Short mmCIF file of C-alpha atoms in Angstrom, two decimals:
data_model
loop_
_atom_site.label_atom_id
_atom_site.label_comp_id
_atom_site.label_asym_id
_atom_site.label_seq_id
_atom_site.Cartn_x
_atom_site.Cartn_y
_atom_site.Cartn_z
CA UNK A 1 -1.96 -37.61 -132.51
CA UNK A 2 -1.24 -38.10 -136.23
CA UNK A 3 -3.18 -34.92 -136.98
CA UNK A 4 -1.05 -32.88 -134.59
CA UNK A 5 2.15 -34.34 -136.03
CA UNK A 6 0.97 -33.61 -139.58
CA UNK A 7 0.26 -29.98 -138.66
CA UNK A 8 3.70 -29.71 -137.10
CA UNK A 9 5.23 -31.27 -140.20
CA UNK A 10 3.47 -28.80 -142.51
CA UNK A 11 4.57 -25.85 -140.37
CA UNK A 12 8.17 -27.07 -140.32
CA UNK A 13 8.08 -27.64 -144.09
CA UNK A 14 6.85 -24.07 -144.60
CA UNK A 15 9.58 -22.86 -142.28
CA UNK A 16 12.08 -24.59 -144.55
CA UNK A 17 10.45 -23.04 -147.63
CA UNK A 18 10.59 -19.62 -145.96
CA UNK A 19 14.35 -20.02 -145.50
CA UNK A 20 14.76 -21.40 -149.02
CA UNK A 21 13.31 -18.16 -150.32
CA UNK A 22 15.65 -16.21 -148.09
CA UNK A 23 18.79 -18.10 -149.10
CA UNK A 24 18.26 -18.57 -152.85
CA UNK A 25 16.87 -15.20 -153.91
CA UNK A 26 20.26 -13.57 -153.32
CA UNK A 27 22.30 -15.78 -155.67
CA UNK A 28 19.61 -15.61 -158.37
CA UNK A 29 18.91 -11.88 -158.35
CA UNK A 30 21.74 -10.41 -156.25
CA UNK A 31 23.75 -9.45 -159.36
CA UNK A 32 20.72 -7.71 -160.89
CA UNK A 33 19.92 -5.87 -157.65
CA UNK A 34 23.58 -4.96 -157.13
CA UNK A 35 23.67 -3.52 -160.64
CA UNK A 36 20.50 -1.46 -159.95
CA UNK A 37 18.62 -3.40 -162.61
CA UNK A 38 15.91 -4.54 -160.16
CA UNK A 39 14.46 -3.44 -156.86
CA UNK A 40 14.40 -5.96 -154.02
CA UNK A 41 10.62 -6.24 -154.22
CA UNK A 42 10.70 -6.90 -157.97
CA UNK A 43 13.40 -9.52 -157.44
CA UNK A 44 11.24 -11.22 -154.80
CA UNK A 45 8.20 -11.28 -157.12
CA UNK A 46 10.18 -12.78 -159.99
CA UNK A 47 11.79 -15.30 -157.66
CA UNK A 48 8.38 -16.46 -156.42
CA UNK A 49 6.87 -16.78 -159.88
CA UNK A 50 9.71 -18.64 -161.57
CA UNK A 51 10.38 -20.82 -158.54
CA UNK A 52 6.76 -21.98 -158.74
CA UNK A 53 7.07 -22.77 -162.47
CA UNK A 54 10.19 -24.84 -161.84
CA UNK A 55 8.67 -26.62 -158.86
CA UNK A 56 5.39 -27.42 -160.60
CA UNK A 57 7.07 -28.83 -163.72
CA UNK A 58 10.41 -30.54 -163.09
CA UNK A 59 10.43 -30.16 -159.32
CA UNK A 60 8.05 -33.03 -158.70
CA UNK A 61 10.59 -35.41 -160.23
CA UNK A 62 13.22 -34.35 -157.70
CA UNK A 63 10.69 -34.73 -154.90
CA UNK A 64 10.11 -38.33 -156.01
CA UNK A 65 13.80 -39.21 -156.14
CA UNK A 66 15.44 -37.31 -153.26
CA UNK A 67 14.14 -39.66 -150.59
CA UNK A 68 14.83 -42.86 -152.56
CA UNK A 69 18.30 -42.66 -154.09
CA UNK A 70 20.22 -41.14 -151.19
CA UNK A 71 19.04 -43.85 -148.77
CA UNK A 72 18.61 -47.55 -149.43
CA UNK A 73 15.31 -47.89 -147.54
CA UNK A 74 12.81 -45.03 -148.05
CA UNK A 75 10.67 -46.38 -145.20
CA UNK A 76 12.99 -44.62 -142.74
CA UNK A 77 11.09 -41.43 -143.65
CA UNK A 78 8.47 -41.86 -140.97
CA UNK A 79 6.40 -38.81 -140.11
CA UNK A 80 8.51 -38.21 -137.00
CA UNK A 81 11.77 -38.61 -138.94
CA UNK A 82 10.51 -36.32 -141.72
CA UNK A 83 9.73 -33.61 -139.19
CA UNK A 84 13.18 -34.03 -137.69
CA UNK A 85 14.90 -33.74 -141.08
CA UNK A 86 12.88 -30.65 -142.02
CA UNK A 87 13.59 -29.09 -138.63
CA UNK A 88 17.35 -29.34 -139.09
CA UNK A 89 17.17 -28.07 -142.66
CA UNK A 90 15.12 -25.05 -141.58
CA UNK A 91 17.25 -24.37 -138.50
CA UNK A 92 20.53 -24.46 -140.42
CA UNK A 93 19.19 -22.22 -143.19
CA UNK A 94 17.72 -19.83 -140.66
CA UNK A 95 21.15 -19.44 -139.03
CA UNK A 96 22.64 -18.54 -142.41
CA UNK A 97 19.87 -16.04 -143.17
CA UNK A 98 20.21 -14.37 -139.77
CA UNK A 99 23.87 -13.73 -140.58
CA UNK A 100 22.89 -12.42 -144.01
CA UNK A 101 24.69 -15.27 -145.77
CA UNK A 102 22.81 -17.28 -148.45
CA UNK A 103 23.55 -20.83 -147.33
CA UNK A 104 23.33 -23.74 -149.75
CA UNK A 105 19.85 -25.23 -149.51
CA UNK A 106 20.77 -28.41 -151.37
CA UNK A 107 23.87 -29.04 -149.28
CA UNK A 108 21.90 -28.50 -146.09
CA UNK A 109 19.00 -30.74 -147.14
CA UNK A 110 21.21 -33.53 -148.43
CA UNK A 111 23.31 -33.26 -145.26
CA UNK A 112 20.27 -33.63 -143.00
CA UNK A 113 18.96 -36.61 -144.99
CA UNK A 114 22.45 -38.12 -144.98
CA UNK A 115 22.53 -37.72 -141.21
CA UNK A 116 19.30 -39.72 -140.98
CA UNK A 117 20.57 -42.38 -143.38
CA UNK A 118 23.91 -42.69 -141.59
CA UNK A 119 22.22 -42.99 -138.22
CA UNK A 120 20.11 -45.89 -139.57
CA UNK A 121 22.98 -47.41 -141.62
CA UNK A 122 20.93 -46.84 -144.78
CA UNK A 123 23.04 -44.12 -146.43
CA UNK A 124 23.99 -44.80 -150.05
CA UNK A 125 27.66 -43.79 -149.93
CA UNK A 126 28.15 -44.08 -153.70
CA UNK A 127 25.43 -41.50 -154.40
CA UNK A 128 26.63 -39.31 -151.55
CA UNK A 129 30.20 -39.44 -152.86
CA UNK A 130 29.14 -38.45 -156.37
CA UNK A 131 27.12 -35.50 -155.06
CA UNK A 132 29.92 -34.34 -152.76
CA UNK A 133 32.48 -34.54 -155.57
CA UNK A 134 30.45 -32.26 -157.81
CA UNK A 135 29.91 -29.85 -154.93
CA UNK A 136 33.69 -29.43 -154.79
CA UNK A 137 34.36 -29.41 -158.52
CA UNK A 138 31.56 -27.06 -159.65
CA UNK A 139 32.52 -24.03 -157.49
CA UNK A 140 36.16 -24.46 -158.52
CA UNK A 141 35.10 -24.44 -162.18
CA UNK A 142 32.97 -21.36 -161.55
CA UNK A 143 35.85 -19.58 -159.82
CA UNK A 144 38.41 -20.27 -162.54
CA UNK A 145 36.09 -19.58 -165.47
CA UNK A 146 35.12 -16.25 -163.91
CA UNK A 147 38.74 -15.46 -163.04
CA UNK A 148 39.84 -16.08 -166.65
CA UNK A 149 37.01 -13.95 -167.96
CA UNK A 150 37.84 -11.17 -165.51
CA UNK A 151 41.55 -11.25 -166.30
CA UNK A 152 41.57 -11.69 -170.07
CA UNK A 153 38.13 -10.97 -171.55
CA UNK A 154 36.29 -8.57 -169.25
CA UNK A 155 37.68 -5.33 -170.72
CA UNK A 156 36.67 -6.27 -174.24
CA UNK A 157 33.26 -7.54 -173.08
CA UNK A 158 32.65 -4.27 -171.30
CA UNK A 159 33.59 -2.21 -174.35
CA UNK A 160 31.24 -4.29 -176.51
CA UNK A 161 28.33 -4.24 -174.07
CA UNK A 162 28.94 -0.72 -172.69
CA UNK A 163 26.09 -0.81 -170.21
CA UNK A 164 26.61 2.10 -167.84
CA UNK A 165 23.33 2.84 -166.06
CA UNK A 166 21.61 6.10 -166.94
CA UNK A 167 19.49 8.14 -164.56
CA UNK A 168 15.76 7.59 -164.41
CA UNK A 169 13.54 4.78 -165.60
CA UNK A 170 14.60 2.51 -168.43
CA UNK A 171 11.13 2.22 -169.97
CA UNK A 172 7.85 4.10 -170.04
CA UNK A 173 4.33 2.93 -170.82
CA UNK A 174 2.97 4.03 -174.18
CA UNK A 175 -0.73 4.51 -173.51
CA UNK A 176 -1.64 5.73 -177.00
CA UNK A 177 -3.16 2.38 -177.93
CA UNK A 178 -5.83 0.23 -176.36
CA UNK A 179 -3.20 -1.70 -174.40
CA UNK A 180 -0.29 0.09 -172.67
CA UNK A 181 3.01 -1.01 -174.22
CA UNK A 182 6.38 -0.59 -172.49
CA UNK A 183 8.83 1.37 -174.63
CA UNK A 184 12.41 2.53 -173.91
CA UNK A 185 12.84 6.04 -172.54
CA UNK A 186 14.46 8.50 -174.92
CA UNK A 187 17.53 8.66 -172.68
CA UNK A 188 17.85 4.88 -172.42
CA UNK A 189 20.85 3.33 -174.12
CA UNK A 190 19.78 0.33 -176.21
CA UNK A 191 22.78 -1.71 -175.06
CA UNK A 192 21.96 -0.81 -171.48
CA UNK A 193 18.41 -2.04 -171.93
CA UNK A 194 19.65 -5.25 -173.52
CA UNK A 195 22.03 -5.81 -170.61
CA UNK A 196 19.34 -5.22 -168.02
CA UNK A 197 16.94 -7.62 -169.76
CA UNK A 198 19.71 -10.21 -170.04
CA UNK A 199 20.75 -10.17 -166.39
CA UNK A 200 17.11 -10.29 -165.26
CA UNK A 201 16.38 -13.17 -167.65
CA UNK A 202 19.35 -15.10 -166.29
CA UNK A 203 18.09 -14.46 -162.76
CA UNK A 204 14.71 -15.83 -163.75
CA UNK A 205 16.40 -18.90 -165.20
CA UNK A 206 18.26 -19.42 -161.92
CA UNK A 207 14.99 -19.01 -160.01
CA UNK A 208 13.41 -21.65 -162.26
CA UNK A 209 16.37 -23.97 -161.64
CA UNK A 210 16.03 -23.35 -157.92
CA UNK A 211 12.40 -24.42 -158.07
CA UNK A 212 13.23 -27.64 -159.88
CA UNK A 213 15.63 -28.75 -157.14
CA UNK A 214 14.95 -26.81 -153.96
CA UNK A 215 11.24 -27.49 -153.64
CA UNK A 216 12.24 -31.06 -152.78
CA UNK A 217 14.30 -29.80 -149.86
CA UNK A 218 11.15 -28.45 -148.23
CA UNK A 219 8.55 -31.11 -148.98
CA UNK A 220 10.25 -34.36 -150.08
CA UNK A 221 10.30 -35.96 -146.60
CA UNK A 222 6.57 -35.35 -146.10
CA UNK A 223 5.60 -36.46 -149.61
CA UNK A 224 7.88 -39.49 -149.28
CA UNK A 225 6.19 -40.51 -146.04
CA UNK A 226 2.81 -40.38 -147.86
CA UNK A 227 1.24 -37.96 -145.39
CA UNK A 228 0.55 -35.22 -147.96
CA UNK A 229 -0.15 -35.22 -151.69
CA UNK A 230 2.32 -33.78 -154.20
CA UNK A 231 0.33 -30.82 -155.56
CA UNK A 232 -0.81 -29.34 -152.22
CA UNK A 233 2.74 -29.78 -150.91
CA UNK A 234 4.19 -27.86 -153.86
CA UNK A 235 1.69 -25.02 -153.38
CA UNK A 236 2.50 -24.76 -149.67
CA UNK A 237 6.23 -24.85 -150.33
CA UNK A 238 6.07 -22.15 -153.01
CA UNK A 239 3.93 -19.93 -150.79
CA UNK A 240 6.53 -20.20 -148.05
CA UNK A 241 9.35 -19.49 -150.53
CA UNK A 242 7.56 -16.34 -151.66
CA UNK A 243 7.20 -15.10 -148.08
CA UNK A 244 10.91 -15.66 -147.52
CA UNK A 245 11.82 -13.89 -150.77
CA UNK A 246 9.87 -10.77 -149.76
CA UNK A 247 11.22 -10.65 -146.20
CA UNK A 248 14.44 -12.26 -145.03
CA UNK A 249 15.95 -12.40 -148.55
CA UNK A 250 16.62 -8.65 -148.43
CA UNK A 251 19.76 -9.31 -146.38
CA UNK A 252 21.11 -11.96 -148.74
CA UNK A 253 20.38 -9.69 -151.71
CA UNK A 254 22.58 -7.05 -150.11
CA UNK A 255 25.33 -9.59 -149.40
CA UNK A 256 25.40 -11.05 -152.92
CA UNK A 257 24.77 -7.78 -154.73
CA UNK A 258 26.80 -5.15 -152.89
CA UNK A 259 28.68 -6.26 -149.77
CA UNK A 260 31.05 -8.64 -151.56
CA UNK A 261 31.64 -6.37 -154.54
CA UNK A 262 29.98 -3.51 -156.38
CA UNK A 263 28.82 -5.13 -159.60
CA UNK A 264 28.23 -3.14 -162.77
CA UNK A 265 25.92 -4.76 -165.27
CA UNK A 266 28.69 -6.39 -167.29
CA UNK A 267 30.05 -8.15 -164.22
CA UNK A 268 26.53 -9.12 -163.11
CA UNK A 269 25.89 -10.79 -166.47
CA UNK A 270 29.19 -12.70 -166.33
CA UNK A 271 28.51 -14.00 -162.80
CA UNK A 272 24.91 -14.96 -163.55
CA UNK A 273 25.80 -16.65 -166.84
CA UNK A 274 28.58 -18.77 -165.35
CA UNK A 275 26.48 -19.74 -162.34
CA UNK A 276 23.32 -20.53 -164.31
CA UNK A 277 25.24 -22.63 -166.84
CA UNK A 278 26.81 -24.77 -164.13
CA UNK A 279 23.50 -25.15 -162.29
CA UNK A 280 21.75 -26.33 -165.45
CA UNK A 281 24.56 -28.81 -166.14
CA UNK A 282 24.38 -30.24 -162.63
CA UNK A 283 20.59 -30.51 -162.81
CA UNK A 284 20.86 -32.30 -166.17
CA UNK A 285 23.02 -35.05 -164.65
CA UNK A 286 20.81 -35.34 -161.57
CA UNK A 287 23.03 -33.63 -159.01
CA UNK A 288 21.34 -31.33 -156.44
CA UNK A 289 22.81 -27.98 -157.47
CA UNK A 290 24.62 -25.93 -154.87
CA UNK A 291 24.29 -22.72 -156.87
CA UNK A 292 24.73 -20.53 -153.78
CA UNK A 293 28.34 -21.60 -153.49
CA UNK A 294 28.85 -21.48 -157.27
CA UNK A 295 27.55 -17.92 -157.50
CA UNK A 296 29.68 -16.78 -154.57
CA UNK A 297 32.86 -18.29 -155.98
CA UNK A 298 32.07 -16.83 -159.41
CA UNK A 299 31.86 -13.35 -157.88
CA UNK A 300 35.13 -13.88 -156.02
CA UNK A 301 36.80 -15.29 -159.15
CA UNK A 302 35.70 -12.40 -161.34
CA UNK A 303 36.83 -9.87 -158.76
CA UNK A 304 40.17 -11.61 -158.29
CA UNK A 305 40.73 -11.77 -162.05
CA UNK A 306 40.12 -8.04 -162.34
CA UNK A 307 42.34 -7.42 -159.32
CA UNK A 308 45.29 -8.99 -161.09
CA UNK A 309 46.22 -7.93 -164.60
CA UNK A 310 43.26 -7.12 -166.91
CA UNK A 311 44.93 -8.21 -170.16
CA UNK A 312 42.74 -9.15 -173.08
CA UNK A 313 43.66 -12.12 -175.26
CA UNK A 314 43.82 -10.07 -178.50
CA UNK A 315 46.23 -7.69 -176.74
CA UNK A 316 48.52 -10.59 -175.84
CA UNK A 317 48.41 -11.97 -179.40
CA UNK A 318 49.30 -8.57 -180.87
CA UNK A 319 51.94 -7.94 -178.21
CA UNK A 320 50.09 -4.84 -177.01
CA UNK A 321 50.33 -4.88 -173.24
CA UNK A 322 49.45 -1.23 -172.58
CA UNK A 323 46.18 -2.15 -170.94
CA UNK A 324 43.83 -0.19 -168.75
CA UNK A 325 44.27 -0.31 -165.00
CA UNK A 326 41.45 0.91 -162.80
CA UNK A 327 41.20 0.97 -159.04
CA UNK A 328 37.55 0.26 -159.61
CA UNK A 329 38.58 -3.10 -161.05
CA UNK A 330 35.17 -4.17 -162.29
CA UNK A 331 34.28 -0.69 -163.47
CA UNK A 332 34.69 0.57 -167.04
CA UNK A 333 38.26 0.68 -168.39
CA UNK A 334 39.85 3.97 -169.24
CA UNK A 335 41.21 4.96 -172.66
CA UNK A 336 44.20 2.87 -173.61
CA UNK A 337 46.40 5.88 -174.45
CA UNK A 338 46.22 7.11 -170.88
CA UNK A 339 47.50 3.90 -169.29
CA UNK A 340 51.17 3.01 -168.68
CA UNK A 341 52.68 -0.26 -169.86
CA UNK A 342 53.13 -3.26 -167.58
CA UNK A 343 55.98 -2.61 -165.18
CA UNK A 344 55.64 1.16 -165.47
CA UNK A 345 52.60 1.64 -163.26
CA UNK A 346 52.75 3.41 -159.96
CA UNK A 347 51.98 1.02 -157.06
CA UNK A 348 48.91 2.98 -156.08
CA UNK A 349 47.50 2.54 -159.60
CA UNK A 350 47.40 -1.25 -159.43
CA UNK A 351 44.08 -2.58 -158.10
CA UNK A 352 44.19 -4.99 -155.22
CA UNK A 353 41.65 -7.64 -154.30
CA UNK A 354 40.40 -5.38 -151.53
CA UNK A 355 39.46 -2.75 -154.12
CA UNK A 356 37.11 -5.21 -155.82
CA UNK A 357 35.52 -7.21 -153.04
CA UNK A 358 35.54 -7.13 -149.25
CA UNK A 359 37.82 -9.98 -148.06
CA UNK A 360 36.17 -9.96 -144.63
CA UNK A 361 32.70 -10.39 -146.07
CA UNK A 362 33.95 -13.02 -148.51
CA UNK A 363 35.55 -15.04 -145.69
CA UNK A 364 32.32 -14.81 -143.65
CA UNK A 365 30.27 -16.02 -146.61
CA UNK A 366 32.52 -19.00 -147.36
CA UNK A 367 32.74 -19.96 -143.66
CA UNK A 368 28.97 -19.87 -143.16
CA UNK A 369 28.27 -21.73 -146.41
CA UNK A 370 30.32 -24.64 -145.10
CA UNK A 371 29.23 -24.36 -141.47
CA UNK A 372 25.47 -24.25 -142.10
CA UNK A 373 25.25 -27.65 -143.91
CA UNK A 374 27.55 -29.13 -141.27
CA UNK A 375 25.16 -28.01 -138.53
CA UNK A 376 22.25 -29.72 -140.27
CA UNK A 377 24.19 -32.93 -140.92
CA UNK A 378 25.69 -33.37 -137.45
CA UNK A 379 22.49 -32.29 -135.70
CA UNK A 380 20.40 -34.77 -137.69
CA UNK A 381 22.81 -37.65 -137.11
CA UNK A 382 23.06 -37.12 -133.35
CA UNK A 383 19.30 -36.73 -133.00
CA UNK A 384 18.32 -39.76 -135.07
CA UNK A 385 20.98 -41.94 -133.45
CA UNK A 386 20.51 -41.04 -129.77
CA UNK A 387 17.07 -39.49 -129.18
CA UNK A 388 14.64 -42.27 -128.07
CA UNK A 389 11.52 -40.68 -129.57
CA UNK A 390 12.67 -41.69 -133.04
CA UNK A 391 13.04 -45.34 -131.99
CA UNK A 392 16.70 -45.77 -132.89
#
């Protein structure tokens, strides 16, 4: 009987890992894919590799602590309870992926574990309160930082970076030596190449951060119940994440990279930098990072900032308010001499939020990102409190 339950537990854990790959690849590499810096397959490969590195190094620490700090008595993670927790995590994430919305893996996992702890009166409310507080504060910080950048600094950043994509490949292989060496194409702009490398590197950093925290969401209940060793569990979880990244993540990549807003490379770098910085900060203080929500709110904040008045700080200091206005909002700014002063624009020349991101898609994303963890939390609580098989 234990063998059958263990097999079921492993399959459910891999189902969770599959959905982790589907829900976290979009926030990590959506900006790069939306900016045409990566193909979806390349994004999936990088996600798998760097997720594994993060899981194998720092991830094992999170696996050790997730099932001990959030509940007072870790013994509540019986094999049956672990399967139940993993089931609700996987089910909730699967719902988000079906709708093409990258749901928060950490919020969903913590919610399901909290449902178990609450049902057994073992939930550590102090730890839960601290986690929940940061989940509210961090996306707000991401939104406002991105909004300020979009409103006051984006135009100057874009002029400095100037990374409009050229046609054709960025690099070619120089096969003149013994080992082929990638070199920039003659038509490749050096700043463009730098921007592409930067946004991909930030995506890899986010994938690494995802591995350090999200591997625990898939395997911590099983490892905590002592039914499977740490290393085999990490390998199984990463394999499942890779499968999800190459399959169901294609929809979340489209949502994060193009459906919410068309991101040029400058905007992609801003969003990824703000999101990655906040994720690293949260990980450093031991908070499960909800970088899905942070990345989404950063995109919305940047788009909203560009939809208002794109004034740069140096322009305000000098009193020069003849700033570029572009219906493309996040696109390159036009020459300053061709733009009317504030108050003299025609109404049709002023960009609205709808020109920069789709409000309908944004509302769907935010709704699902809050609904999916709620489904996992409520479902876990009701099951562990009232279903007799769990002995409650």
